[in-house]
Coordinates of C-alpha atoms and ligand atoms in Angstrom, one line a residue:
X1 CA -0.9 18.7 22.7
X2 CA -0.3 20.0 19.2
X3 CA -2.6 18.8 16.4
X4 CA 0.5 17.3 14.7
X5 CA 1.3 15.1 17.7
X6 CA -2.4 14.2 18.2
X7 CA -2.3 12.5 14.8
X8 CA 0.7 10.4 15.9
X9 CA -0.5 9.5 19.3
X10 CA -3.1 7.0 20.5
X11 CA -4.1 5.7 23.9
X12 CA -3.7 1.9 24.0
X13 CA -5.7 1.3 27.2
X14 CA -8.4 3.1 29.0
X15 CA -6.5 3.6 32.3
X16 CA -6.1 7.2 33.5
X17 CA -3.0 9.2 34.0
X18 CA -1.9 9.2 37.7
X19 CA -0.2 12.5 38.4
X20 CA 0.5 11.6 42.0
X21 CA 3.0 8.9 41.1
X22 CA 6.7 9.1 41.0
X23 CA 7.8 9.5 37.3
X24 CA 6.9 9.4 33.7
X25 CA 8.0 6.2 32.0
X26 CA 9.1 6.0 28.4
X27 CA 9.3 2.4 27.3
X28 CA 11.6 2.6 24.3
X29 CA 10.9 -0.3 21.9
X30 CA 11.3 0.9 18.3
X31 CA 12.8 4.5 18.2
X32 CA 15.9 3.3 20.1
X33 CA 17.5 6.8 20.3
X34 CA 17.3 9.9 22.4
X35 CA 17.3 12.4 19.5
X36 CA 14.7 13.2 16.8
X37 CA 12.1 11.1 18.5
X38 CA 8.4 12.0 18.7
X39 CA 7.8 9.5 21.5
X40 CA 10.6 11.0 23.6
X41 CA 9.2 14.5 22.8
X42 CA 5.9 13.4 24.2
X43 CA 7.4 11.8 27.3
X44 CA 9.5 14.9 28.1
X45 CA 6.5 17.2 27.6
X46 CA 4.4 15.2 30.1
X47 CA 7.3 14.9 32.6
X48 CA 7.7 18.7 32.5
X49 CA 4.0 19.4 32.7
X50 CA 3.6 17.0 35.7
X51 CA 6.9 18.2 37.4
X52 CA 8.1 14.6 37.5
X53 CA 11.4 12.9 36.5
X54 CA 11.7 10.8 33.4
X55 CA 12.6 7.1 33.4
X56 CA 13.5 5.4 30.1
X57 CA 13.2 1.6 30.0
X58 CA 14.9 -0.1 27.0
X59 CA 14.7 -3.8 27.1
X60 CA 16.1 -6.6 24.8
X61 CA 14.3 -9.9 24.9
X62 CA 16.0 -13.2 24.5
X63 CA 13.0 -15.1 23.2
X64 CA 11.9 -13.1 20.2
X65 CA 12.1 -14.9 16.8
X66 CA 15.6 -14.8 15.3
X67 CA 17.4 -13.3 18.4
X68 CA 21.1 -13.9 17.7
X69 CA 24.5 -12.6 18.5
X70 CA 24.2 -10.4 15.4
X71 CA 21.0 -8.7 16.3
X72 CA 21.8 -8.5 20.0
X73 CA 25.2 -6.9 19.4
X74 CA 23.7 -4.3 17.1
X75 CA 20.9 -3.4 19.6
X76 CA 23.4 -3.4 22.5
X77 CA 25.6 -0.9 20.7
X78 CA 22.6 1.4 20.6
X79 CA 22.0 0.8 24.3
X80 CA 25.6 1.7 25.1
X81 CA 25.3 4.9 23.1
X82 CA 22.1 5.9 25.0
X83 CA 23.6 5.0 28.4
X84 CA 26.6 7.2 27.6
X85 CA 24.4 10.1 26.4
X86 CA 22.3 10.0 29.6
X87 CA 25.0 9.3 32.2
X88 CA 25.1 12.0 34.9
X89 CA 21.9 13.7 33.7
X90 CA 18.5 13.9 35.1
X91 CA 17.0 11.0 33.1
X92 CA 17.1 7.6 34.7
X93 CA 17.9 5.0 32.0
X94 CA 17.3 1.3 32.6
X95 CA 18.8 -1.0 30.0
X96 CA 17.6 -4.5 30.6
X97 CA 18.7 -7.6 28.7
X98 CA 16.8 -10.8 29.3
X99 CA 19.1 -13.6 30.5
X100 CA 16.4 -16.2 29.5
X101 CA 13.2 -16.1 27.5
X102 CA 10.4 -14.7 29.6
X103 CA 12.7 -13.5 32.4
X104 CA 11.7 -9.9 31.7
X105 CA 8.0 -10.6 32.2
X106 CA 6.6 -8.3 34.8
X107 CA 9.3 -5.6 34.5
X108 CA 7.2 -3.1 32.6
X109 CA 4.2 -3.6 35.0
X110 CA 6.5 -3.2 38.0
X111 CA 7.9 0.1 36.6
X112 CA 4.5 1.3 35.4
X113 CA 3.1 0.7 38.9
X114 CA 5.0 3.8 40.0
X115 CA 4.5 5.8 36.8
X116 CA 2.1 8.7 36.1
X117 CA 1.8 7.4 32.5
X118 CA 3.7 5.2 30.1
X119 CA 4.7 6.5 26.7
X120 CA 6.0 4.0 24.1
X121 CA 6.6 3.6 20.4
X122 CA 4.0 2.5 17.8
X123 CA 5.6 0.2 15.3
X124 CA 3.3 -1.6 12.8
X125 CA 4.8 -5.1 12.3
X126 CA 6.7 -8.2 13.6
X127 CA 5.9 -9.0 17.2
X128 CA 5.7 -5.4 18.4
X129 CA 1.9 -4.9 17.9
X130 CA 1.2 -8.1 19.9
X131 CA 3.6 -7.0 22.6
X132 CA 2.0 -3.6 22.9
X133 CA -1.5 -5.1 23.1
X134 CA -0.3 -7.4 25.9
X135 CA 1.3 -4.5 27.7
X136 CA -2.0 -2.6 27.6
X137 CA -3.6 -5.4 29.7
X138 CA -0.8 -5.4 32.2
X139 CA -0.3 -1.7 33.2
X140 CA -2.7 0.1 35.5
X141 CA -2.0 3.6 34.1
X142 CA -2.4 5.4 30.8
X143 CA -0.3 3.8 28.0
X144 CA 0.3 6.0 25.0
X145 CA 1.8 4.8 21.7
X146 CA 3.5 7.3 19.5
X147 CA 4.1 6.8 15.8
X148 CA 7.6 8.2 15.0
X149 CA 8.0 6.0 11.9
X150 CA 8.0 8.4 9.0
X151 CA 7.6 11.9 7.7
X152 CA 3.9 11.3 7.2
X153 CA 2.0 10.2 10.3
X154 CA 0.6 6.7 9.6
X155 CA -2.9 7.9 10.4
X156 CA -2.6 10.8 8.0
X157 CA -3.1 8.4 5.0
X158 CA -6.7 7.9 4.1
X159 CA -6.2 4.6 2.3
X160 CA -3.9 1.6 1.5
X161 CA -1.7 2.7 -1.3
X162 CA -0.9 0.0 -3.8
X163 CA 1.7 1.7 -6.0
X164 CA 4.6 4.1 -5.3
X165 CA 3.1 6.6 -7.7
X166 CA -0.3 6.8 -5.9
X167 CA 1.4 7.4 -2.5
X168 CA 3.8 9.9 -4.1
X169 CA 0.8 11.8 -5.5
X170 CA -0.7 11.9 -2.0
X171 CA 2.5 12.9 -0.4
X172 CA 2.9 15.7 -2.9
X173 CA -0.4 17.1 -1.7
X174 CA -0.2 16.5 2.1
X175 CA 3.4 16.1 3.1
X176 CA 4.4 19.8 3.2
X177 CA 1.9 20.4 6.1
X178 CA 3.6 17.7 8.1
X179 CA 7.2 18.7 7.5
X180 CA 7.1 21.5 9.9
X181 CA 6.0 19.2 12.7
X182 CA 9.1 17.1 13.0
X183 CA 10.6 15.9 16.3
X184 CA 13.1 18.0 18.2
X185 CA 16.7 17.2 17.3
X186 CA 17.7 17.0 21.0
X187 CA 14.6 16.9 23.3
X188 CA 16.7 16.4 26.4
X189 CA 18.8 19.6 25.9
X190 CA 17.8 22.2 28.4
X191 CA 14.6 20.2 29.1
X192 CA 14.5 21.4 32.7
X193 CA 13.6 17.9 33.9
X194 CA 13.6 16.9 37.6
X195 CA 15.6 13.8 38.5
X196 CA 17.1 11.4 38.3
X197 CA 14.4 9.2 39.7
X198 CA 15.4 6.2 41.8
X199 CA 14.0 2.8 41.0
X200 CA 12.8 0.4 43.6
X201 CA 15.5 -2.0 44.9
X202 CA 13.3 -5.1 44.4
X203 CA 12.9 -4.1 40.7
X204 CA 16.7 -3.7 40.3
X205 CA 17.3 -7.0 42.1
X206 CA 15.0 -9.0 39.9
X207 CA 15.6 -7.2 36.6
X208 CA 19.2 -5.8 37.0
X209 CA 20.6 -3.3 34.5
X210 CA 22.7 -4.8 31.7
X211 CA 26.3 -5.3 32.6
X212 CA 29.1 -3.2 31.1
X213 CA 30.4 -6.3 29.4
X214 CA 27.0 -6.9 27.7
X215 CA 26.8 -3.3 26.6
X216 CA 30.3 -3.6 25.1
X217 CA 28.9 -6.7 23.3
X218 CA 31.8 -8.8 24.6
X219 CA 31.7 -12.3 23.1
X220 CA 31.6 -14.1 26.4
X221 CA 28.7 -12.0 27.6
X222 CA 26.8 -12.8 24.4
X223 CA 27.7 -16.5 24.6
X224 CA 26.0 -16.7 28.0
X225 CA 22.6 -15.7 26.4
X226 CA 20.2 -18.3 25.0
X227 CA 20.1 -16.9 21.5
X228 CA 21.2 -18.1 18.1
X229 CA 25.1 -18.1 18.2
X230 CA 25.4 -19.5 14.7
X231 CA 24.6 -16.0 13.4
X232 CA 27.7 -14.0 14.5
X233 CA 27.9 -10.2 15.0
X234 CA 28.1 -8.3 11.7
X235 CA 31.0 -5.9 11.0
X236 CA 28.6 -3.0 11.1
X237 CA 28.3 -1.5 14.6
X238 CA 25.0 -0.2 15.8
X239 CA 23.9 2.9 17.6
X240 CA 23.2 6.6 17.1
X241 CA 26.8 7.7 16.9
X242 CA 27.7 5.1 14.2
X243 CA 24.5 6.1 12.2
X244 CA 25.6 9.7 12.4
X245 CA 29.1 8.9 11.1
X246 CA 27.6 6.9 8.2
X247 CA 25.1 9.6 7.4
X248 CA 27.8 12.3 7.4
X249 CA 30.0 10.2 5.1
X250 CA 27.1 9.5 2.8
X251 CA 25.9 13.0 2.3
X252 CA 29.5 14.3 1.8
X253 CA 30.2 11.7 -0.9
X254 CA 28.0 9.0 -2.4
X255 CA 24.8 11.1 -2.2
X256 CA 26.1 13.3 -5.1
X257 CA 26.3 10.2 -7.4
X258 CA 23.4 8.2 -5.9
X259 CA 21.3 8.4 -9.2
X260 CA 24.3 6.8 -11.1
X261 CA 25.8 4.5 -8.5
X262 CA 22.9 3.1 -6.5
X263 CA 22.4 0.1 -8.7
X264 CA 26.1 -0.8 -8.9
X265 CA 26.9 -3.6 -6.4
X266 CA 30.6 -3.1 -6.6
X267 CA 30.4 0.6 -5.4
X268 CA 29.4 1.8 -2.0
X269 CA 26.8 4.0 -3.7
X270 CA 24.0 3.8 -1.2
X271 CA 23.7 5.0 2.4
X272 CA 23.6 1.5 4.2
X273 CA 21.4 3.2 6.8
X274 CA 18.6 0.6 6.6
X275 CA 19.8 -1.3 9.8
X276 CA 19.9 2.0 11.7
X277 CA 16.5 3.0 10.4
X278 CA 15.1 -0.4 11.3
X279 CA 16.3 -0.4 14.9
X280 CA 15.5 3.3 15.3
X281 CA 19.2 4.3 15.8
X282 CA 18.4 7.1 13.3
X283 CA 15.2 8.5 11.9
X284 CA 13.8 9.5 8.5
X285 CA 13.5 13.1 9.9
X286 CA 17.2 13.2 10.8
X287 CA 18.3 11.8 7.4
X288 CA 16.1 14.3 5.6
X289 CA 17.7 17.1 7.8
X290 CA 21.2 16.0 6.8
X291 CA 20.3 15.8 3.1
X292 CA 18.5 19.2 3.3
X293 CA 21.6 20.8 4.8
X294 CA 23.9 19.3 2.2
X295 CA 21.6 20.6 -0.6
X296 CA 20.8 23.9 1.0
X297 CA 17.1 22.8 0.9
X298 CA 14.0 24.1 2.6
X299 CA 10.4 23.0 2.2
X300 CA 9.8 26.2 0.2
X301 CA 11.7 24.4 -2.7
X302 CA 9.0 21.7 -3.0
X303 CA 7.5 21.9 -6.5
X304 CA 3.8 21.4 -5.6
X305 CA 1.6 18.4 -6.6
X306 CA 3.0 16.7 -9.8
X307 CA 0.4 13.8 -10.0
X308 CA 2.9 11.4 -8.5
X309 CA 5.7 12.0 -11.0
X310 CA 9.1 11.1 -9.4
X311 CA 11.3 13.7 -10.9
X312 CA 11.5 17.3 -9.8
X313 CA 9.2 17.4 -6.7
X314 CA 11.6 17.9 -3.9
X315 CA 13.5 20.6 -5.7
X316 CA 17.0 19.1 -5.0
X317 CA 19.7 17.6 -7.2
X318 CA 18.6 14.5 -9.3
X319 CA 20.7 12.3 -7.0
X320 CA 19.2 13.7 -3.8
X321 CA 15.7 13.4 -5.4
X322 CA 16.3 9.7 -6.2
X323 CA 17.5 9.1 -2.6
X324 CA 14.5 10.9 -1.0
X325 CA 12.2 8.9 -3.2
X326 CA 13.5 5.7 -1.6
X327 CA 13.7 7.0 1.9
X328 CA 10.3 8.6 1.8
X329 CA 8.0 7.2 -0.9
X330 CA 9.1 3.6 -0.9
X331 CA 9.8 3.3 2.8
X332 CA 6.5 4.9 3.8
X333 CA 4.6 2.8 1.2
X334 CA 5.8 -0.2 3.2
X335 CA 4.7 1.3 6.5
X336 CA 1.4 2.2 5.0
X337 CA 0.8 -1.4 4.0
X338 CA 1.8 -2.8 7.4
X339 CA -0.3 -0.3 9.4
X340 CA -3.4 -0.7 7.3
X341 CA -3.3 -4.5 6.8
X342 CA -2.1 -5.6 10.3
X343 CA -3.5 -9.1 9.8
X344 CA -2.0 -10.1 6.5
X345 CA 0.7 -7.7 5.4
X346 CA 3.1 -10.6 5.2
X347 CA 0.8 -13.2 3.7
X348 CA 0.8 -14.7 0.2
X349 CA -3.0 -14.5 0.1
X350 CA -2.8 -10.7 0.5
X351 CA -0.9 -10.3 -2.8
X352 CA -2.9 -8.5 -5.5
X353 CA -5.4 -10.8 -7.2
X354 CA -3.7 -10.4 -10.6
X355 CA -0.4 -11.5 -9.2
X356 CA -1.8 -14.5 -7.3
X357 CA -3.8 -15.6 -10.4
X358 CA -0.8 -15.5 -12.7
X359 CA 1.6 -17.1 -10.2
X360 CA -0.9 -19.9 -9.6
X361 CA -1.5 -20.4 -13.3
X362 CA 2.3 -21.0 -13.6
X363 CA 2.8 -22.9 -10.4
X364 CA 3.1 -26.2 -12.3
X365 CA 5.6 -24.9 -14.9
X366 CA 8.9 -26.9 -15.0
X367 CA 11.6 -25.4 -12.8
X368 CA 15.0 -26.4 -14.1
X369 CA 16.7 -25.6 -10.7
X370 CA 15.1 -26.4 -7.4
X371 CA 17.0 -25.9 -4.2
X372 CA 16.2 -26.6 -0.6
X373 CA 16.5 -24.0 2.1
X374 CA 19.7 -25.4 3.3
X375 CA 21.4 -25.1 -0.1
X376 CA 20.1 -21.6 -0.4
X377 CA 21.2 -20.5 3.0
X378 CA 24.7 -21.9 2.4
X379 CA 24.9 -20.0 -1.0
X380 CA 25.3 -23.4 -2.9
X381 CA 23.4 -22.7 -6.1
X382 CA 24.7 -22.8 -9.7
X383 CA 24.5 -19.0 -10.0
X384 CA 27.7 -17.2 -8.9
X385 CA 26.0 -13.8 -8.6
X386 CA 23.2 -15.1 -6.4
X387 CA 25.7 -16.9 -4.3
X388 CA 27.8 -13.8 -3.9
X389 CA 24.7 -11.8 -2.8
X390 CA 23.8 -14.5 -0.3
X391 CA 27.4 -14.5 1.0
X392 CA 27.3 -10.8 1.5
X393 CA 24.2 -11.3 3.6
X394 CA 25.8 -14.0 5.7
X395 CA 29.0 -12.2 6.3
X396 CA 27.8 -8.6 6.7
X397 CA 24.1 -8.8 7.7
X398 CA 23.2 -6.5 4.8
X399 CA 23.4 -6.8 1.0
X400 CA 23.1 -4.6 -1.9
X401 CA 19.6 -3.3 -2.8
X402 CA 19.6 -4.0 -6.5
X403 CA 20.8 -7.5 -5.8
X404 CA 18.0 -8.0 -3.3
X405 CA 15.6 -7.8 -6.2
X406 CA 17.5 -10.4 -8.2
X407 CA 17.9 -12.5 -5.1
X408 CA 14.2 -12.6 -4.5
X409 CA 13.2 -13.2 -8.1
X410 CA 15.6 -16.2 -8.3
X411 CA 14.0 -17.6 -5.1
X412 CA 10.7 -17.5 -6.9
X413 CA 12.2 -19.3 -9.8
X414 CA 14.0 -22.0 -7.7
X415 CA 11.2 -22.8 -5.2
X416 CA 8.5 -25.4 -5.7
X417 CA 5.7 -22.8 -5.3
X418 CA 5.5 -19.0 -4.9
X419 CA 4.3 -19.5 -1.3
X420 CA 7.6 -21.3 -0.6
X421 CA 9.5 -18.5 -2.2
X422 CA 7.9 -16.0 0.2
X423 CA 8.6 -18.2 3.2
X424 CA 12.2 -18.6 2.2
X425 CA 12.8 -14.9 1.6
X426 CA 11.5 -14.3 5.1
X427 CA 13.5 -17.2 6.7
X428 CA 16.8 -16.0 5.2
X429 CA 16.4 -12.3 5.6
X430 CA 14.8 -12.4 9.1
X431 CA 17.6 -14.6 10.4
X432 CA 20.6 -13.0 8.7
X433 CA 19.8 -9.4 7.9
X434 CA 20.2 -6.6 10.3
X435 CA 17.4 -4.7 8.6
X436 CA 15.1 -7.7 8.4
X437 CA 11.7 -8.0 10.2
X438 CA 10.9 -4.5 9.0
X439 CA 8.0 -3.1 6.9
X440 CA 10.5 -2.7 4.1
X441 CA 11.3 -6.5 4.4
X442 CA 7.7 -7.5 3.8
X443 CA 7.3 -4.9 1.1
X444 CA 10.4 -6.2 -0.6
X445 CA 9.3 -9.9 -0.5
X446 CA 5.8 -8.9 -1.8
X447 CA 7.3 -6.7 -4.5
X448 CA 9.2 -9.8 -5.8
X449 CA 5.8 -11.5 -6.1
X450 CA 4.1 -8.6 -7.9
X451 CA 2.8 -6.1 -5.2
X452 CA 3.3 -2.4 -6.1
X453 CA 4.2 -3.5 -9.7
X454 CA 2.3 -3.9 -12.9
X455 CA 1.8 -6.9 -15.2
X456 CA 4.6 -7.7 -17.6
X457 CA 4.6 -9.9 -20.7
X458 CA 4.1 -13.5 -19.5
X459 CA 7.0 -15.9 -19.0
X460 CA 7.3 -19.4 -17.6
X461 CA 7.2 -19.7 -13.8
X462 CA 6.7 -15.9 -13.3
X463 CA 3.6 -15.5 -15.4
X464 CA 3.0 -11.8 -15.7
X465 CA 5.1 -11.0 -12.6
X466 CA 8.3 -9.1 -13.5
X467 CA 11.2 -11.5 -14.0
X468 CA 15.0 -10.8 -13.5
X469 CA 18.0 -12.8 -14.6
X470 CA 21.6 -12.8 -13.4
X471 CA 22.8 -12.6 -17.0
X472 CA 20.8 -9.4 -17.7
X473 CA 21.9 -7.9 -14.3
X474 CA 25.6 -8.6 -15.1
X475 CA 25.1 -7.0 -18.6
X476 CA 23.5 -3.9 -17.0
X477 CA 25.8 -3.3 -14.1
X478 CA 29.5 -4.2 -13.5
X479 CA 29.6 -7.1 -11.0
X480 CA 33.2 -8.2 -11.5
X481 CA 34.6 -6.6 -8.4
X482 CA 31.5 -7.7 -6.4
X483 CA 32.0 -11.4 -7.5
X484 CA 35.6 -11.3 -6.5
X485 CA 34.8 -9.7 -3.1
X486 CA 32.1 -12.1 -2.2
X487 CA 33.4 -15.3 -3.8
X488 CA 33.6 -18.5 -1.9
X489 CA 35.6 -18.1 1.3
Ligands
FAD1 C1 13.6 -8.9 -1.7 C2 13.8 -7.6 -1.0 C3 14.0 -7.6 0.4 C4 14.2 -6.4 1.0 N1 14.4 -6.5 2.4 C5 14.5 -5.3 3.1 C6 14.7 -5.4 4.5 O1 14.6 -6.5 5.1 N2 14.8 -4.2 5.2 C7 14.9 -3.0 4.5 O2 15.1 -2.0 5.2 N3 14.8 -3.0 3.2 C8 14.6 -4.1 2.5 N4 14.5 -4.0 1.1 C9 14.5 -2.7 0.4 C10 15.8 -2.1 0.0 O3 16.5 -3.1 -0.8 C11 16.7 -1.7 1.2 O4 16.0 -0.8 2.0 C12 18.0 -1.0 0.8 O5 18.7 -1.7 -0.2 C13 18.8 -0.7 2.0 O6 20.1 -0.2 1.7 P1 20.4 1.3 1.9 O7 20.1 1.7 3.3 O8 21.8 1.5 1.5 O9 19.4 2.1 1.0 P2 19.5 3.5 0.3 O10 19.5 3.3 -1.2 O11 20.6 4.3 0.8 O12 18.1 4.1 0.7 C14 17.8 4.8 1.9 C15 16.7 4.2 2.7 O13 15.5 4.2 1.9 C16 14.7 3.1 2.2 N5 14.6 2.2 1.0 C17 15.5 2.1 0.0 N6 15.0 1.3 -1.0 C18 13.8 0.9 -0.6 C19 12.8 0.0 -1.1 N7 12.9 -0.6 -2.3 N8 11.7 -0.2 -0.4 C20 11.5 0.4 0.8 N9 12.4 1.3 1.4 C21 13.5 1.5 0.7 C22 15.5 2.3 3.2 O14 15.0 2.7 4.5 C23 16.9 2.8 3.0 O15 17.7 2.6 4.2 C24 14.3 -5.2 0.4 C25 14.1 -5.2 -1.0 C26 13.9 -6.4 -1.7 C27 13.6 -6.4 -3.2

């Protein structure tokens, strides 16, 4: 195993590898793709070394928090892509969709009972760490988790970074050494794998493969599942192929104006790749690769340590520089927090002391507008710009990044206590947003409440936490078209 992979890989249990068994099992839980994946690289490497076929299990639970037609359809699109990619090849792909909460219990252990080892993804938040710990108790064979989350292996960071600048300074020193160790673009091409493996009939009977109708996301198939049907599928389709289309469109157009357009809600100036990154339908390595090709960039163009300064490190155009700072610095800051604070990354009490103190000092300030969750969810506030942002979230399962900041700041202003604001951000985003339940989600909510930021001149309600207002936003960026587009239905 290479030193680079060793940093990304950990054994989750103490059971041994069992080379005499039938296949290597890759349990795909976060990097839901068969390209640019460290975990798949590892599974292929072991399958080849052991001379065994590879089986991929991708499951979709019915009982996880916020399971809905929207989230299911997006994940199913990805499963359909993967099934199409693997059809007719040596890798056996088992896509399983739970018909009822808990029905999938036992499937992993049943498949693992015939596996030489199980490789899976290491993802630092939501219910996945708990699910992984439970799996480690259920399988009788070595279970390895591979961190394929970002350009920097999570364990390469020596501390919890509290600002983007401090992480950027660290990245400027250490990232170049990791860039050469990316995953393979197509680990299954000419992999020389044996197979396909056959799966036991009793396993297939009890946990049958997802039907073609489900993989197509047909409304009747979704309607039969015990998930939240009040959250309908979003217009955005999921899957690797759709992520590739969006990425190609972005680098060919909006990337060139990203530094100018990214804050303009009326313009499609950002990549809209966050749902694909969240579900692992694309990866940060793949996105960097596409940007690098568009810019004719190689790591030799990196400027060397700049003390965390944002401009001029990557050695690309200012727009690509601004984009990579979001994709790498800000995204990996969020992963760093989740990985290093597994018990409280999403808690109010984990906010920086200065932020909690100032928010508490202003918790009793008069709040001219207070809304309950129902009014907020239904976009029924006095503020047309906030309502428009909320409507975009409800309709499209995604909304504009600049408006997310305003949206969160207003929730702080309109909630009885900052704790309620945090709970409401999570309740609304986790339910409606394709990219919710992600390290970036918790980072975004915490940023609203002061994390990663500095103290500002004190104001009512916010204290020294940065405030934002719809009027100032409307003066800064043109929101006319946006308001028209996301007006009341
Ligand atoms: C209150 C609030 C809630 C948020 N909730 C989420 C969420 O649930 N899921 C989510 O992925 N992001 C969240 N963000 C961060 C950011 O707004 C989105 O990642 C971004 O708007 C997604 O759009 P895009 O893919 O077009 O981004 P682009 O501008 O094209 O950026 C490319 C990628 O960089 C990353 N990125 C961009 N901005 C940030 C940021 N501020 N912090 C961390 N990573 C970033 C994302 O992975 C994004 O897909 C939130 C921000 C705030 C203030």
